[in-house]
Amino acid sequence: MNDPQLDPGDIAALFDRSRLRTARELRGFTQVQLAREVGSVTAASISQFENGHTKPATATLRRLAVALRVPPAFFAAPARPPVQDQINGYFRSLRSTSPRDRQQALAYVHLARELALELEKHVALPELNLPRAPIDEGQALHSADIEQAAAQVRDHWDVSRGPVQDVVRLMEMNGIIVVRFRVSIEKVDAFCVDFPDRPVVALGADKGLRDRSRFDAAHELGHLVLHGVNGKIGDKETESQAHEFAAAFLMPADDIKSELPDRLDWPAFLRLKAKWHVSLAALLVRAKTLGVMSEHTYAQGWKALSVRGWRKTEPGSLGNPEAPVLLQRALELMETTGLSFDDFISRSGLPEADIRNLLSRDIRERPRVEF
């Protein structure tokens, strides 16, 4: 991307407006707040820089870099086509997350893509191998179609019958970038961005539950397979379809139907949870969806989950969530070629603290009191 020898004048000449916006959103600043932080530019000027009408002078660029905690070289255009501005992320609920929270989370995901593309200059990452079953506009998608799409992905990826061993590892092996990060964003759940070169799935670092985290990962995979770049963001139907995909991907009908109880046999459900590494709630829904459990029994099951407090904390701990390893291993491999992490960061112009945040795998499930 950026030559470490670039002088400030070169960086100003190569100024990439999208990089300024990404850096601002990484810090959660509005244009007005950034102008206040910098002190010598107006919000109107920052707007002009971001929409490409003007470029900042070298001195202004330096002050922007300090305010945004990025190296000045971050603002130089990469030697590849920039990503389209309109690529958005699949967020669960647009109502429960503020635009600023979503923008900050999206900025981290753009950074993850940048990191992957930079690493590819030095090591070979797995090629993107993602079968698509995109929905045509105006065409209804039925549950049978979603079940079939999930089965096709399992077949394409050569997943053997029964439980998926590690959903995150499977996605990474097939060229999807998976990250977990803490950015003090409470309400942003897992989401994905379908970049054409490297789709990125972001899993919340606050979810220390293996079952829920696996379902989140499979849900985002559902968006990539079914909806691509054209799906409706935050739409109830879109989210419901991704949920159906996750259930079918993790619990194929042919494999699990005969194992599901038709009554509220909690010991049986707990055994299934331990085998399939999915939540009791997901198993309950699957039993109803596949016609094993009656509507009445299902409703009783949800009441029981609520009464016992299991909707928040289920019994049957499965251990720590699945951890992404692809980017970290790529960096370790790169270092064996003689390029240190510090040199890589210097050459790439990427902000070191944020890259370390993206690579952080510090997520643990709290030990639970069991009875």
Short mmCIF file of C-alpha atoms in Angstrom, two decimals:
data_model
loop_
_atom_site.label_atom_id
_atom_site.label_comp_id
_atom_site.label_asym_id
_atom_site.label_seq_id
_atom_site.Cartn_x
_atom_site.Cartn_y
_atom_site.Cartn_z
CA MET A 1 0.00 0.00 0.00
CA ASN A 2 2.17 2.83 1.28
CA ASP A 3 5.93 3.16 0.90
CA PRO A 4 7.47 3.84 4.33
CA GLN A 5 9.74 6.39 2.64
CA LEU A 6 6.82 8.60 1.60
CA ASP A 7 7.49 12.16 2.70
CA PRO A 8 4.68 14.40 4.00
CA GLY A 9 4.30 16.13 0.64
CA ASP A 10 3.82 12.78 -1.12
CA ILE A 11 1.21 11.73 1.43
CA ALA A 12 -0.69 14.98 0.88
CA ALA A 13 -0.55 14.43 -2.91
CA LEU A 14 -1.80 10.83 -2.54
CA PHE A 15 -4.49 11.80 -0.02
CA ASP A 16 -7.40 9.30 -0.04
CA ARG A 17 -10.64 10.86 1.23
CA SER A 18 -12.11 7.49 2.24
CA ARG A 19 -9.17 6.94 4.61
CA LEU A 20 -9.96 10.15 6.47
CA ARG A 21 -13.56 9.09 6.91
CA THR A 22 -12.51 5.60 8.08
CA ALA A 23 -10.12 7.09 10.67
CA ARG A 24 -12.76 9.55 11.90
CA GLU A 25 -15.36 6.78 12.25
CA LEU A 26 -12.83 4.50 14.00
CA ARG A 27 -12.62 7.15 16.72
CA GLY A 28 -16.38 7.71 16.82
CA PHE A 29 -16.03 11.40 15.91
CA THR A 30 -18.50 13.53 13.98
CA GLN A 31 -16.98 16.06 11.57
CA VAL A 32 -17.72 18.79 14.13
CA GLN A 33 -15.97 16.87 16.92
CA LEU A 34 -12.94 16.17 14.75
CA ALA A 35 -12.67 19.85 13.81
CA ARG A 36 -12.71 20.68 17.53
CA GLU A 37 -10.00 18.06 18.22
CA VAL A 38 -7.76 19.37 15.43
CA GLY A 39 -8.36 22.98 16.36
CA SER A 40 -7.27 24.61 13.12
CA VAL A 41 -9.90 23.40 10.64
CA THR A 42 -13.65 23.77 10.40
CA ALA A 43 -16.23 20.99 10.12
CA ALA A 44 -17.00 22.36 6.66
CA SER A 45 -13.34 21.84 5.66
CA ILE A 46 -13.41 18.25 6.90
CA SER A 47 -16.59 17.68 4.91
CA GLN A 48 -14.81 19.06 1.83
CA PHE A 49 -11.83 16.73 2.44
CA GLU A 50 -14.11 13.71 2.82
CA ASN A 51 -16.20 14.38 -0.28
CA GLY A 52 -13.10 14.98 -2.39
CA HIS A 53 -13.68 18.65 -3.17
CA THR A 54 -10.38 19.71 -1.60
CA LYS A 55 -7.28 18.10 -0.12
CA PRO A 56 -5.74 19.00 3.25
CA ALA A 57 -2.40 20.79 3.30
CA THR A 58 0.59 18.90 4.69
CA ALA A 59 0.43 20.69 8.07
CA THR A 60 -3.31 20.00 8.37
CA LEU A 61 -2.75 16.36 7.50
CA ARG A 62 -0.21 16.06 10.29
CA ARG A 63 -2.66 17.52 12.81
CA LEU A 64 -5.44 15.21 11.57
CA ALA A 65 -3.13 12.21 12.07
CA VAL A 66 -2.40 13.25 15.66
CA ALA A 67 -6.08 13.84 16.47
CA LEU A 68 -7.12 10.52 14.94
CA ARG A 69 -4.17 8.49 16.31
CA VAL A 70 -3.13 7.12 12.92
CA PRO A 71 0.22 7.40 11.13
CA PRO A 72 0.19 10.14 8.45
CA ALA A 73 0.87 7.45 5.82
CA PHE A 74 -2.57 5.98 6.58
CA PHE A 75 -4.08 8.84 4.54
CA ALA A 76 -2.17 7.91 1.35
CA ALA A 77 -4.22 6.07 -1.27
CA PRO A 78 -3.48 2.33 -1.45
CA ALA A 79 -2.21 1.03 -4.78
CA ARG A 80 -5.46 -0.80 -5.48
CA PRO A 81 -9.02 0.18 -6.23
CA PRO A 82 -10.74 1.55 -3.11
CA VAL A 83 -13.77 -0.30 -1.84
CA GLN A 84 -17.12 1.07 -2.98
CA ASP A 85 -18.55 3.61 -0.55
CA GLN A 86 -21.97 1.98 -0.54
CA ILE A 87 -20.92 -1.43 0.77
CA ASN A 88 -22.76 -1.76 4.07
CA GLY A 89 -22.94 -4.30 6.85
CA TYR A 90 -25.73 -6.66 7.85
CA PHE A 91 -26.72 -5.41 11.30
CA ARG A 92 -29.40 -7.28 13.26
CA SER A 93 -31.48 -4.30 14.29
CA LEU A 94 -31.03 -0.81 12.96
CA ARG A 95 -33.30 0.50 15.70
CA SER A 96 -31.17 -0.73 18.60
CA THR A 97 -27.84 0.59 17.27
CA SER A 98 -26.99 4.23 16.68
CA PRO A 99 -25.57 5.22 13.28
CA ARG A 100 -22.33 6.23 14.99
CA ASP A 101 -21.93 2.82 16.66
CA ARG A 102 -22.52 1.11 13.32
CA GLN A 103 -20.07 3.40 11.56
CA GLN A 104 -17.38 2.70 14.14
CA ALA A 105 -17.90 -1.06 13.88
CA LEU A 106 -17.87 -0.83 10.07
CA ALA A 107 -14.64 1.16 10.15
CA TYR A 108 -12.99 -1.67 12.10
CA VAL A 109 -14.19 -4.17 9.52
CA HIS A 110 -12.81 -2.03 6.67
CA LEU A 111 -9.52 -2.07 8.58
CA ALA A 112 -9.68 -5.88 8.86
CA ARG A 113 -10.06 -6.12 5.09
CA GLU A 114 -7.10 -3.75 4.63
CA LEU A 115 -5.01 -5.89 6.99
CA ALA A 116 -5.88 -9.04 5.02
CA LEU A 117 -5.02 -7.40 1.69
CA GLU A 118 -1.72 -6.13 3.08
CA LEU A 119 -0.85 -9.58 4.44
CA GLU A 120 -1.55 -11.09 1.03
CA LYS A 121 1.46 -9.22 -0.33
CA HIS A 122 3.64 -11.44 1.84
CA VAL A 123 1.78 -14.72 2.42
CA ALA A 124 -0.92 -16.67 0.57
CA LEU A 125 -4.24 -16.66 2.39
CA PRO A 126 -6.88 -19.29 1.54
CA GLU A 127 -8.73 -18.35 -1.64
CA LEU A 128 -12.31 -17.22 -1.26
CA ASN A 129 -14.44 -20.33 -1.76
CA LEU A 130 -17.99 -19.27 -1.00
CA PRO A 131 -20.95 -20.80 -2.81
CA ARG A 132 -23.75 -18.30 -3.35
CA ALA A 133 -27.47 -18.80 -3.56
CA PRO A 134 -28.52 -15.17 -3.95
CA ILE A 135 -32.17 -14.23 -3.96
CA ASP A 136 -33.54 -12.62 -7.10
CA GLU A 137 -35.43 -9.42 -6.47
CA GLY A 138 -39.12 -10.05 -6.10
CA GLN A 139 -38.60 -13.80 -5.71
CA ALA A 140 -39.90 -15.34 -2.48
CA LEU A 141 -37.43 -17.49 -0.58
CA HIS A 142 -39.04 -20.49 1.08
CA SER A 143 -37.76 -22.45 4.06
CA ALA A 144 -37.04 -25.44 1.78
CA ASP A 145 -34.79 -23.21 -0.38
CA ILE A 146 -32.86 -22.09 2.70
CA GLU A 147 -32.45 -25.66 3.95
CA GLN A 148 -31.17 -26.61 0.50
CA ALA A 149 -28.73 -23.67 0.41
CA ALA A 150 -27.31 -24.67 3.81
CA ALA A 151 -26.93 -28.28 2.65
CA GLN A 152 -25.17 -27.10 -0.53
CA VAL A 153 -22.63 -25.08 1.46
CA ARG A 154 -21.91 -28.04 3.75
CA ASP A 155 -21.52 -30.26 0.70
CA HIS A 156 -19.33 -27.73 -1.15
CA TRP A 157 -17.08 -27.41 1.90
CA ASP A 158 -17.01 -31.18 2.39
CA VAL A 159 -18.47 -31.04 5.91
CA SER A 160 -19.22 -34.56 7.15
CA ARG A 161 -22.63 -35.42 8.56
CA GLY A 162 -23.45 -34.40 12.10
CA PRO A 163 -22.23 -31.37 14.06
CA VAL A 164 -19.89 -28.81 12.49
CA GLN A 165 -16.67 -29.10 14.46
CA ASP A 166 -15.59 -25.42 14.32
CA VAL A 167 -17.70 -22.92 12.36
CA VAL A 168 -15.18 -20.07 12.57
CA ARG A 169 -12.27 -22.26 11.42
CA LEU A 170 -14.36 -23.61 8.55
CA MET A 171 -15.16 -20.08 7.34
CA GLU A 172 -11.51 -19.02 7.61
CA MET A 173 -10.32 -22.10 5.72
CA ASN A 174 -12.59 -20.98 2.89
CA GLY A 175 -11.22 -17.46 2.67
CA ILE A 176 -13.69 -15.52 4.85
CA ILE A 177 -12.03 -13.14 7.30
CA VAL A 178 -13.42 -13.50 10.82
CA VAL A 179 -12.59 -11.03 13.60
CA ARG A 180 -13.64 -10.33 17.14
CA PHE A 181 -13.01 -6.91 18.58
CA ARG A 182 -13.85 -4.78 21.56
CA VAL A 183 -14.66 -1.21 20.61
CA SER A 184 -16.84 -0.29 23.60
CA ILE A 185 -19.91 -0.82 21.47
CA GLU A 186 -22.50 -2.49 23.63
CA LYS A 187 -25.36 -2.82 21.21
CA VAL A 188 -23.62 -3.89 17.99
CA ASP A 189 -24.13 -7.62 17.62
CA ALA A 190 -22.32 -9.84 15.13
CA PHE A 191 -22.47 -8.53 11.57
CA CYS A 192 -20.78 -9.03 8.21
CA VAL A 193 -19.67 -6.98 5.22
CA ASP A 194 -19.68 -8.66 1.83
CA PHE A 195 -16.55 -7.15 0.28
CA PRO A 196 -16.12 -8.77 -3.17
CA ASP A 197 -12.46 -9.69 -2.55
CA ARG A 198 -12.63 -10.68 1.13
CA PRO A 199 -15.95 -10.84 3.00
CA VAL A 200 -15.47 -10.02 6.68
CA VAL A 201 -17.53 -11.43 9.56
CA ALA A 202 -17.30 -9.56 12.88
CA LEU A 203 -18.28 -11.42 16.03
CA GLY A 204 -18.92 -9.51 19.24
CA ALA A 205 -16.10 -9.94 21.75
CA ASP A 206 -18.58 -9.75 24.61
CA LYS A 207 -20.30 -13.05 23.84
CA GLY A 208 -18.41 -15.60 25.91
CA LEU A 209 -20.84 -18.36 24.98
CA ARG A 210 -19.71 -20.97 22.49
CA ASP A 211 -23.22 -21.98 21.42
CA ARG A 212 -24.45 -18.43 20.76
CA SER A 213 -21.22 -17.41 19.08
CA ARG A 214 -21.37 -20.40 16.70
CA PHE A 215 -24.95 -19.51 15.81
CA ASP A 216 -23.89 -15.88 15.22
CA ALA A 217 -21.13 -17.02 12.84
CA ALA A 218 -23.51 -19.32 10.93
CA HIS A 219 -26.11 -16.50 10.79
CA GLU A 220 -23.58 -14.15 9.15
CA LEU A 221 -22.57 -16.92 6.74
CA GLY A 222 -26.26 -17.10 5.84
CA HIS A 223 -26.24 -13.42 4.89
CA LEU A 224 -23.19 -13.91 2.66
CA VAL A 225 -24.67 -16.97 0.94
CA LEU A 226 -28.27 -15.80 0.58
CA HIS A 227 -28.15 -12.03 0.44
CA GLY A 228 -24.75 -10.90 -0.84
CA VAL A 229 -24.44 -7.16 -1.44
CA ASN A 230 -28.07 -6.67 -2.50
CA GLY A 231 -30.01 -7.83 0.56
CA LYS A 232 -32.07 -5.47 2.70
CA ILE A 233 -30.09 -4.35 5.74
CA GLY A 234 -31.82 -4.72 9.12
CA ASP A 235 -34.96 -6.10 7.46
CA LYS A 236 -36.95 -8.53 9.63
CA GLU A 237 -37.37 -11.04 6.81
CA THR A 238 -33.66 -10.89 5.88
CA GLU A 239 -32.71 -11.57 9.50
CA SER A 240 -35.24 -14.39 9.80
CA GLN A 241 -33.81 -16.05 6.66
CA ALA A 242 -30.24 -15.83 8.04
CA HIS A 243 -31.50 -17.40 11.27
CA GLU A 244 -33.11 -20.26 9.35
CA PHE A 245 -29.88 -20.78 7.41
CA ALA A 246 -27.85 -20.95 10.64
CA ALA A 247 -30.20 -23.57 12.11
CA ALA A 248 -30.11 -25.67 8.94
CA PHE A 249 -26.32 -25.35 8.63
CA LEU A 250 -25.62 -26.31 12.26
CA MET A 251 -28.44 -28.87 12.61
CA PRO A 252 -29.24 -30.49 9.25
CA ALA A 253 -32.76 -31.95 9.23
CA ASP A 254 -31.65 -35.39 8.02
CA ASP A 255 -29.13 -35.70 10.85
CA ILE A 256 -30.95 -34.24 13.85
CA LYS A 257 -34.68 -34.78 13.32
CA SER A 258 -34.74 -38.32 14.71
CA GLU A 259 -32.75 -37.18 17.78
CA LEU A 260 -35.05 -34.31 18.81
CA PRO A 261 -37.58 -35.07 21.59
CA ASP A 262 -41.23 -34.25 20.99
CA ARG A 263 -41.73 -33.33 24.67
CA LEU A 264 -39.84 -31.14 27.16
CA ASP A 265 -37.23 -33.72 28.07
CA TRP A 266 -34.53 -31.34 29.38
CA PRO A 267 -31.89 -34.03 30.07
CA ALA A 268 -32.28 -35.12 26.40
CA PHE A 269 -32.00 -31.51 25.23
CA LEU A 270 -28.88 -30.99 27.36
CA ARG A 271 -27.29 -34.10 25.81
CA LEU A 272 -28.09 -32.70 22.34
CA LYS A 273 -26.63 -29.33 23.34
CA ALA A 274 -23.38 -31.05 24.35
CA LYS A 275 -23.29 -33.00 21.06
CA TRP A 276 -24.27 -30.27 18.57
CA HIS A 277 -22.82 -27.26 20.42
CA VAL A 278 -25.96 -25.19 19.99
CA SER A 279 -28.19 -23.61 22.64
CA LEU A 280 -31.26 -25.20 24.21
CA ALA A 281 -33.27 -22.37 22.66
CA ALA A 282 -31.96 -23.21 19.16
CA LEU A 283 -32.79 -26.90 19.69
CA LEU A 284 -36.29 -26.01 20.82
CA VAL A 285 -36.88 -23.89 17.70
CA ARG A 286 -35.47 -26.63 15.48
CA ALA A 287 -37.80 -29.23 17.06
CA LYS A 288 -40.79 -27.06 16.22
CA THR A 289 -39.54 -26.07 12.73
CA LEU A 290 -39.01 -29.71 11.75
CA GLY A 291 -42.49 -30.66 12.99
CA VAL A 292 -41.21 -32.86 15.82
CA MET A 293 -42.71 -30.72 18.59
CA SER A 294 -46.23 -29.32 18.69
CA GLU A 295 -46.89 -25.58 18.86
CA HIS A 296 -48.34 -26.02 22.36
CA THR A 297 -45.32 -27.92 23.73
CA TYR A 298 -42.98 -25.41 22.08
CA ALA A 299 -44.80 -22.50 23.79
CA GLN A 300 -44.53 -24.36 27.12
CA GLY A 301 -40.81 -24.82 26.46
CA TRP A 302 -40.25 -21.08 26.01
CA LYS A 303 -42.17 -20.39 29.20
CA ALA A 304 -39.96 -22.91 31.03
CA LEU A 305 -36.79 -21.25 29.67
CA SER A 306 -38.03 -17.89 30.96
CA VAL A 307 -39.13 -19.15 34.38
CA ARG A 308 -35.81 -20.93 34.96
CA GLY A 309 -33.77 -17.92 33.81
CA TRP A 310 -32.34 -20.01 30.97
CA ARG A 311 -33.05 -17.39 28.32
CA LYS A 312 -30.15 -15.42 29.80
CA THR A 313 -27.95 -18.16 31.24
CA GLU A 314 -28.45 -21.74 30.12
CA PRO A 315 -27.08 -24.78 31.94
CA GLY A 316 -24.56 -26.98 30.14
CA SER A 317 -21.43 -24.89 29.58
CA LEU A 318 -19.64 -25.69 26.30
CA GLY A 319 -16.40 -23.82 27.05
CA ASN A 320 -14.82 -20.86 25.30
CA PRO A 321 -16.12 -19.50 21.99
CA GLU A 322 -14.41 -20.46 18.75
CA ALA A 323 -11.48 -18.13 18.10
CA PRO A 324 -10.44 -16.74 14.70
CA VAL A 325 -6.82 -17.63 13.90
CA LEU A 326 -6.29 -16.77 10.21
CA LEU A 327 -4.94 -13.21 10.49
CA GLN A 328 -2.75 -14.02 13.49
CA ARG A 329 -1.26 -17.10 11.80
CA ALA A 330 -0.70 -15.16 8.58
CA LEU A 331 1.28 -12.56 10.56
CA GLU A 332 3.33 -15.27 12.28
CA LEU A 333 4.06 -16.89 8.91
CA MET A 334 5.03 -13.50 7.46
CA GLU A 335 7.53 -13.01 10.30
CA THR A 336 9.28 -16.27 9.32
CA THR A 337 10.05 -14.64 5.95
CA GLY A 338 12.12 -12.01 7.77
CA LEU A 339 9.58 -9.18 7.91
CA SER A 340 8.87 -8.18 11.51
CA PHE A 341 5.46 -7.02 12.73
CA ASP A 342 6.86 -3.53 13.38
CA ASP A 343 8.24 -3.31 9.82
CA PHE A 344 4.98 -4.58 8.41
CA ILE A 345 3.01 -1.93 10.33
CA SER A 346 5.45 0.77 9.23
CA ARG A 347 5.19 -0.23 5.56
CA SER A 348 1.43 -0.63 5.61
CA GLY A 349 0.65 2.69 7.26
CA LEU A 350 -2.05 0.95 9.32
CA PRO A 351 -2.66 2.13 12.92
CA GLU A 352 -0.83 -0.34 15.17
CA ALA A 353 -3.12 -0.17 18.24
CA ASP A 354 -6.20 -0.90 16.13
CA ILE A 355 -4.51 -3.79 14.35
CA ARG A 356 -3.57 -5.28 17.72
CA ASN A 357 -7.20 -4.84 18.80
CA LEU A 358 -8.39 -6.75 15.73
CA LEU A 359 -5.93 -9.56 16.43
CA SER A 360 -6.88 -9.82 20.11
CA ARG A 361 -8.30 -13.22 20.97
CA ASP A 362 -8.81 -12.43 24.64
CA ILE A 363 -12.32 -13.78 25.07
CA ARG A 364 -13.23 -16.19 27.80
CA GLU A 365 -16.42 -17.59 29.14
CA ARG A 366 -16.87 -16.81 32.81
CA PRO A 367 -16.95 -19.98 34.90
CA ARG A 368 -20.54 -20.78 35.75
CA VAL A 369 -21.99 -22.08 38.96
CA GLU A 370 -23.68 -25.37 38.06
CA PHE A 371 -26.21 -27.30 40.18
#
